[in-house]
Coordinates of C-alpha atoms and ligand atoms in Angstrom, one line a residue:
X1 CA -15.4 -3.9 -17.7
X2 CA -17.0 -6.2 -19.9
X3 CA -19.8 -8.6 -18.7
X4 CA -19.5 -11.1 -16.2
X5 CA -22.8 -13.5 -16.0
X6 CA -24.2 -16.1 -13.3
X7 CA -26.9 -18.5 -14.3
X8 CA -30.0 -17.9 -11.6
X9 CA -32.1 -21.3 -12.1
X10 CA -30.5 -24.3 -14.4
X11 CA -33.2 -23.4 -16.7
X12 CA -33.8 -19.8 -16.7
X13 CA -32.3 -16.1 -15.3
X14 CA -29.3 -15.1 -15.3
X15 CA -27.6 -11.7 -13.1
X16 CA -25.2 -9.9 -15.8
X17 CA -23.1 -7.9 -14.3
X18 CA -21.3 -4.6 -16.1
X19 CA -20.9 -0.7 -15.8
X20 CA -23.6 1.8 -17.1
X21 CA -20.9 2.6 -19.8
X22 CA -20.5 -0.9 -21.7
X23 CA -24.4 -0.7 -21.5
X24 CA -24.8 1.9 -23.1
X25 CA -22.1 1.8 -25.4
X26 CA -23.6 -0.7 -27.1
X27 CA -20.4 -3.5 -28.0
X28 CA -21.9 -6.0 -25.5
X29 CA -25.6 -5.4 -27.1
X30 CA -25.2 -8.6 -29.4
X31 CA -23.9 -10.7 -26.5
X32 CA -26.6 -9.7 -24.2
X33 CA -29.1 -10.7 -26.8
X34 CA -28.0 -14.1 -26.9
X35 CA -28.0 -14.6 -23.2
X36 CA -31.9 -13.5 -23.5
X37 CA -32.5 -15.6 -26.0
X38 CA -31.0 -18.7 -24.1
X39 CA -31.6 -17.9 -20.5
X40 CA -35.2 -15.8 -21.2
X41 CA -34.6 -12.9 -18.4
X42 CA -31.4 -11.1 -17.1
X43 CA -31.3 -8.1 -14.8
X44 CA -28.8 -5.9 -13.6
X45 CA -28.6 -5.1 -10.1
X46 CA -28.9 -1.5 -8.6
X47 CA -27.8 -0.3 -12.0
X48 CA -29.6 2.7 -11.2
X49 CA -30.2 4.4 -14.7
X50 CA -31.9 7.4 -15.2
X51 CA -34.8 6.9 -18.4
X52 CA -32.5 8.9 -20.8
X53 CA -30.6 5.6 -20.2
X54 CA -32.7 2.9 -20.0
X55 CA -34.3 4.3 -23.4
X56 CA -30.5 4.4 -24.7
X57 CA -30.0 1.1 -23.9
X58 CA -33.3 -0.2 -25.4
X59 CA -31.8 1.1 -28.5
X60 CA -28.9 -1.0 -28.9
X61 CA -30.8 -4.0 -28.4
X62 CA -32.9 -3.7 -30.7
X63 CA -36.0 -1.5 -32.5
X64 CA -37.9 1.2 -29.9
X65 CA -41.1 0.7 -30.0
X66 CA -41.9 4.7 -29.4
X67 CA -46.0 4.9 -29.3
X68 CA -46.1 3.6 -25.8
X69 CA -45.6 5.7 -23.0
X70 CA -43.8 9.2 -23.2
X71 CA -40.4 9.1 -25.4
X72 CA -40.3 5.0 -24.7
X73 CA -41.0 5.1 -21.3
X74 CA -44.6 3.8 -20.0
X75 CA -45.0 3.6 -16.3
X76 CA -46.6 0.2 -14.9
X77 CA -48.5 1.4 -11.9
X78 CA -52.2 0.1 -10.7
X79 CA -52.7 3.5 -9.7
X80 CA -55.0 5.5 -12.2
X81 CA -53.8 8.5 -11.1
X82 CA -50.4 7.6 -12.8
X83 CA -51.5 5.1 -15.7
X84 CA -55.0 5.2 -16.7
X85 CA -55.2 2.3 -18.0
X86 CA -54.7 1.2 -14.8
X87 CA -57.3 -1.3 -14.7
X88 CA -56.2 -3.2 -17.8
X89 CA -52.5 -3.4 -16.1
X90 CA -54.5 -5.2 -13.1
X91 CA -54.6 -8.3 -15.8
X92 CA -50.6 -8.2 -15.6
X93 CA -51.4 -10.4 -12.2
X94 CA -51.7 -13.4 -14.2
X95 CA -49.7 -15.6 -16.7
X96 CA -49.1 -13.9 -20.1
X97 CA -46.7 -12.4 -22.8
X98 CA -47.3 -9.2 -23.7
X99 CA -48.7 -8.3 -27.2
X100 CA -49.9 -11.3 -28.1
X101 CA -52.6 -10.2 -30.2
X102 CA -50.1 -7.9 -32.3
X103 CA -49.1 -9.8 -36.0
X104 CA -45.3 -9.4 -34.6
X105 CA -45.4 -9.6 -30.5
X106 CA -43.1 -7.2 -29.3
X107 CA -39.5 -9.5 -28.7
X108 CA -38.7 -7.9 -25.2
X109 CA -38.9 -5.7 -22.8
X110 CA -37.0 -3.7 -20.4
X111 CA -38.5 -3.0 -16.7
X112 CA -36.9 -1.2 -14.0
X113 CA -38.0 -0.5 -10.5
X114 CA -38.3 3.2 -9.4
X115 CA -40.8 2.3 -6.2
X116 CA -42.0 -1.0 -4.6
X117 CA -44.5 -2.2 -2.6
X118 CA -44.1 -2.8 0.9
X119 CA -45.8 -6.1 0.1
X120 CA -46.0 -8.4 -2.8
X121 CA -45.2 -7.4 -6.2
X122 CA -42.3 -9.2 -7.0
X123 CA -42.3 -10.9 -10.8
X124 CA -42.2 -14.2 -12.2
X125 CA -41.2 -15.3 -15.3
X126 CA -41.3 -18.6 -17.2
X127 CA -39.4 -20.8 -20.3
X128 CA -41.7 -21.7 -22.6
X129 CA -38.7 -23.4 -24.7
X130 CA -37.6 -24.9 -22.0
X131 CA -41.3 -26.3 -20.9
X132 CA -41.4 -27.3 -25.0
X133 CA -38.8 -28.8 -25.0
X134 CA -39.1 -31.2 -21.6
X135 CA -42.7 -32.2 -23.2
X136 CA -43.1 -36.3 -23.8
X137 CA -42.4 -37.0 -27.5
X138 CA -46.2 -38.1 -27.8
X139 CA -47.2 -35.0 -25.9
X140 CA -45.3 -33.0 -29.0
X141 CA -47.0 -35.0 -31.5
X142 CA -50.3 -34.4 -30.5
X143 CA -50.3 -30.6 -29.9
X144 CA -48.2 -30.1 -32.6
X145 CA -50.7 -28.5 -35.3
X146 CA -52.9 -27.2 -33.1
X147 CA -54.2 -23.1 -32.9
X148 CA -55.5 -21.1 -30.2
X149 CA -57.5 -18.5 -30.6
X150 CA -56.4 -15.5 -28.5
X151 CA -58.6 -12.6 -27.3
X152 CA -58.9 -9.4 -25.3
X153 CA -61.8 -10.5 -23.7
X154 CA -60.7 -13.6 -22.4
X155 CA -58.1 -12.3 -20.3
X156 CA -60.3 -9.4 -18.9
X157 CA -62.5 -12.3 -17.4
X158 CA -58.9 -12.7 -14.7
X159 CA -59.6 -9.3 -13.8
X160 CA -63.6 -8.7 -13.6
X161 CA -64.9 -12.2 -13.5
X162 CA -68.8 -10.8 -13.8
X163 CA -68.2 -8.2 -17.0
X164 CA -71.4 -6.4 -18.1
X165 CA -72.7 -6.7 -21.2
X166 CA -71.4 -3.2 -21.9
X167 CA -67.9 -4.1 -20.7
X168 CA -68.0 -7.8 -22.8
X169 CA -68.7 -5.4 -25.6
X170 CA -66.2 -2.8 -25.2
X171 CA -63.4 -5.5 -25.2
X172 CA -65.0 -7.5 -28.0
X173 CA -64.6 -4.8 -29.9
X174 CA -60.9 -6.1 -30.2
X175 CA -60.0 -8.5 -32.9
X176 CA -59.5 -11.9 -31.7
X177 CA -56.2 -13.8 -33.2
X178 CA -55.9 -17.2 -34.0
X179 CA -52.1 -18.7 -33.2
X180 CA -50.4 -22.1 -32.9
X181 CA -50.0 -23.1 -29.7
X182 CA -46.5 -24.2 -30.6
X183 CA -44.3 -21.5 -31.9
X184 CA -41.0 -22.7 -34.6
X185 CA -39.4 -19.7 -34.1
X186 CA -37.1 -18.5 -37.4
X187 CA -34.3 -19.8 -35.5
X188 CA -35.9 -23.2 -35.7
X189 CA -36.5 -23.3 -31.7
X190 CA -39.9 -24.2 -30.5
X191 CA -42.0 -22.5 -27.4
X192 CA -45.2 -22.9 -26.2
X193 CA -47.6 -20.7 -26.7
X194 CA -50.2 -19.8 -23.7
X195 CA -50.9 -16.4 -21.4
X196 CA -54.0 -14.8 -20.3
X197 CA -55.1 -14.4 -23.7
X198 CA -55.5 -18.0 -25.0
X199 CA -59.5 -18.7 -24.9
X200 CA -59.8 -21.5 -27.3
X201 CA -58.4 -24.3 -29.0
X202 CA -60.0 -24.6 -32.8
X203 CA -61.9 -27.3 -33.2
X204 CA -61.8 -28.8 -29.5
X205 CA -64.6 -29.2 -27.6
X206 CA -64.5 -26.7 -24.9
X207 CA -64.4 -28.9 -21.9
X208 CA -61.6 -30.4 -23.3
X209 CA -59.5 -27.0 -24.9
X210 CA -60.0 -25.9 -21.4
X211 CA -58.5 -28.8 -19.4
X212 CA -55.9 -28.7 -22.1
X213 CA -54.8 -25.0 -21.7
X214 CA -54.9 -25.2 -18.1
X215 CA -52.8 -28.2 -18.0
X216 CA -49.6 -26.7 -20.3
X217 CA -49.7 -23.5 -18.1
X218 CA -49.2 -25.5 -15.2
X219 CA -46.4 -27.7 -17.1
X220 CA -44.6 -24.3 -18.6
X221 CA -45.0 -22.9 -15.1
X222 CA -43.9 -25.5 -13.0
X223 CA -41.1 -24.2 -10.8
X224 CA -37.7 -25.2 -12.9
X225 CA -38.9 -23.2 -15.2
X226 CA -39.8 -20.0 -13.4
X227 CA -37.7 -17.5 -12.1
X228 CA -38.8 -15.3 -9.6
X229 CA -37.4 -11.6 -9.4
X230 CA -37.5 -10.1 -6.0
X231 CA -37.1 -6.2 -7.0
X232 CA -35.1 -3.9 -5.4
X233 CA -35.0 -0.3 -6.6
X234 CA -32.6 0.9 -9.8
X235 CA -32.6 -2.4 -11.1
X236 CA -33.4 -3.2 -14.4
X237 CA -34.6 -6.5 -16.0
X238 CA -34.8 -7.9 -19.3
X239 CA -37.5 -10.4 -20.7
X240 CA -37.5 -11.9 -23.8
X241 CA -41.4 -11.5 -24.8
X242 CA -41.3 -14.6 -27.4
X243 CA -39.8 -16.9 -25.4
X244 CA -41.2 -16.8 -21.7
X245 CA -44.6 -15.4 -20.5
X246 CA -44.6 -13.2 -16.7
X247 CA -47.2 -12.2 -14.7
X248 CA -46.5 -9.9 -11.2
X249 CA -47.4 -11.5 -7.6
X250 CA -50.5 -9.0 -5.8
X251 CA -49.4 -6.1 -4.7
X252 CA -51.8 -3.4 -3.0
X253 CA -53.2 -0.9 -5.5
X254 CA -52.2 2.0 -3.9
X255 CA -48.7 0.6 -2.8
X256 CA -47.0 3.4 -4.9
X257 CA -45.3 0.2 -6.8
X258 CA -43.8 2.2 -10.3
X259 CA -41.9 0.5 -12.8
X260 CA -40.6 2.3 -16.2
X261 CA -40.7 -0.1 -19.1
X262 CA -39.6 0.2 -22.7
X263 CA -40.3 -2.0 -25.2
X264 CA -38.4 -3.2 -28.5
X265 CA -40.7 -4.2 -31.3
X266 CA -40.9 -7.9 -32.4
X267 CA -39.1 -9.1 -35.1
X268 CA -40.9 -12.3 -36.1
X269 CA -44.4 -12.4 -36.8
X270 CA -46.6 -14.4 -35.5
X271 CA -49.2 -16.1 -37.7
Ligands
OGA1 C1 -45.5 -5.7 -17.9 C2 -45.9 -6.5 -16.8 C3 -45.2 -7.1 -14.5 C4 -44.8 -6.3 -13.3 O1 -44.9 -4.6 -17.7 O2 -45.8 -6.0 -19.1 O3 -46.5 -7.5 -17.0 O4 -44.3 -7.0 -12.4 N1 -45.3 -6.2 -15.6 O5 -45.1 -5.1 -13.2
MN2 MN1 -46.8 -7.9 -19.2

């Protein structure tokens, strides 16, 4: 069997569907990277890999990124017991790509489901080329050359809107980055660039950067451009980390929702 694929939304998702073996063999790997690219997620339904394969897999798309997690798998859970960073994963509730403070942004990621939630906890993932490229002509123009200035703290205020001084510290500590806020990708596609981490537009006065940020997240996330995955267990999803941004719907901390990801390292800096 080789792959057989059906478009979700016009503008993003698509179901892919194949046997463990092609998967992991590797001769579909380029294919399924060009799918990403275009259509930003695909999954697999009830694929039902153990991690020995998902981590396989991983490594015919592309470069493991091994320093997360225990040999390339890191378990997403908001229980501490399980992930103790735990309370840093509680930021994954809103709007971001992951990495985005790294000089290459990891280029994707590989999820699968190994418990849900009884409630909630479904994951929702956006085009930002697609929400580039539906942008008025003058609305191009005049974001074109701007930069955002990304930082650790900024998102933390999603999570623990009243931060102590000690806590503002301790994620201060983190080097902000400064980044366009529209990406020309080496392939000479453009996306926007937003998520969680985006505090500031240089040289805007704040009133303004804000009501600007705010208003591209709610273009990039209007609905044709999101993609909603309802999980059900042993499936496994693919985002393209440079070209979308996620974020999971609430779920109750101590659902017992796990998900194993792996990540492949990014292969275009961002600067
Ligand atoms: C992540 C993430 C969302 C989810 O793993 O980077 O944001 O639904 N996960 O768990
Ligand atoms: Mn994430």
């Amino acid at each position: 069997m080789t792959l057989t694929v059906e478009n979700i939304n016009p503008r993003i998702g698509s179901e892919i569907k194949t046997d463990i073996d092609t998967l992991l063999g590797g001769t579909e790997a380029g294919h399924i990277r060009s799918i990403l690219e275009q259509r930003g997620v695909v999954f697999f339904r009830g694929l039902e890999i153990s991690d020995d394969q998902q981590v396989a897999i991983a490594k015919t798309l592309g470069n493991l990124v091994e320093t997360e997690g225990e040999g390339g798998i890191y378990k997403i859970s908001l229980d501490r017991d399980v992930n103790e960073r735990a309370e840093y994963l509680k930021g994954s509730m809103f709007w971001h790509f992951d990495g985005s403070l790294q000089p290459y942004p990891n280029l994707a990621a590989l999820l699968r489901a190994v418990r849900l939630s009884e409630t909630g906890g479904e994951t929702e993932f956006c085009n930002t080329y697609a929400a580039y490229d539906d942008l008025p002509a003058a609305e191009k123009g005049a974001i074109e050359n701007l930069r955002v200035v990304h930082s650790a703290e900024r998102s933390q205020y999603y999570v623990n809107p009243e931060m102590s001084h000690e806590e503002i510290n301790f994620w201060q500590q983190y080097p902000t980055k400064s980044c366009p806020l529209v990406w020309t990708h080496q392939s000479g596609r453009k996306s926007l660039l937003l998520g969680a981490t985006a505090d500031y537009v240089e040289g805007m006065a704040v009133e303004e950067s804000r009501a600007l940020l705010a208003r591209l997240r709610d273009w990039a996330t209007q609905p044709e451009y999101v993609y909603r995955h309802d999980w059900q267990v042993g499936d496994l999803l693919i985002w393209s980390n440079t070209g979308t941004m996620h974020r999971a719907m609430p779920y109750p901390l101590d659902s017992g929702r796990l998900m194993h990801r792996t990540i492949l390292a990014g292969e275009e800096p961002l600067a």
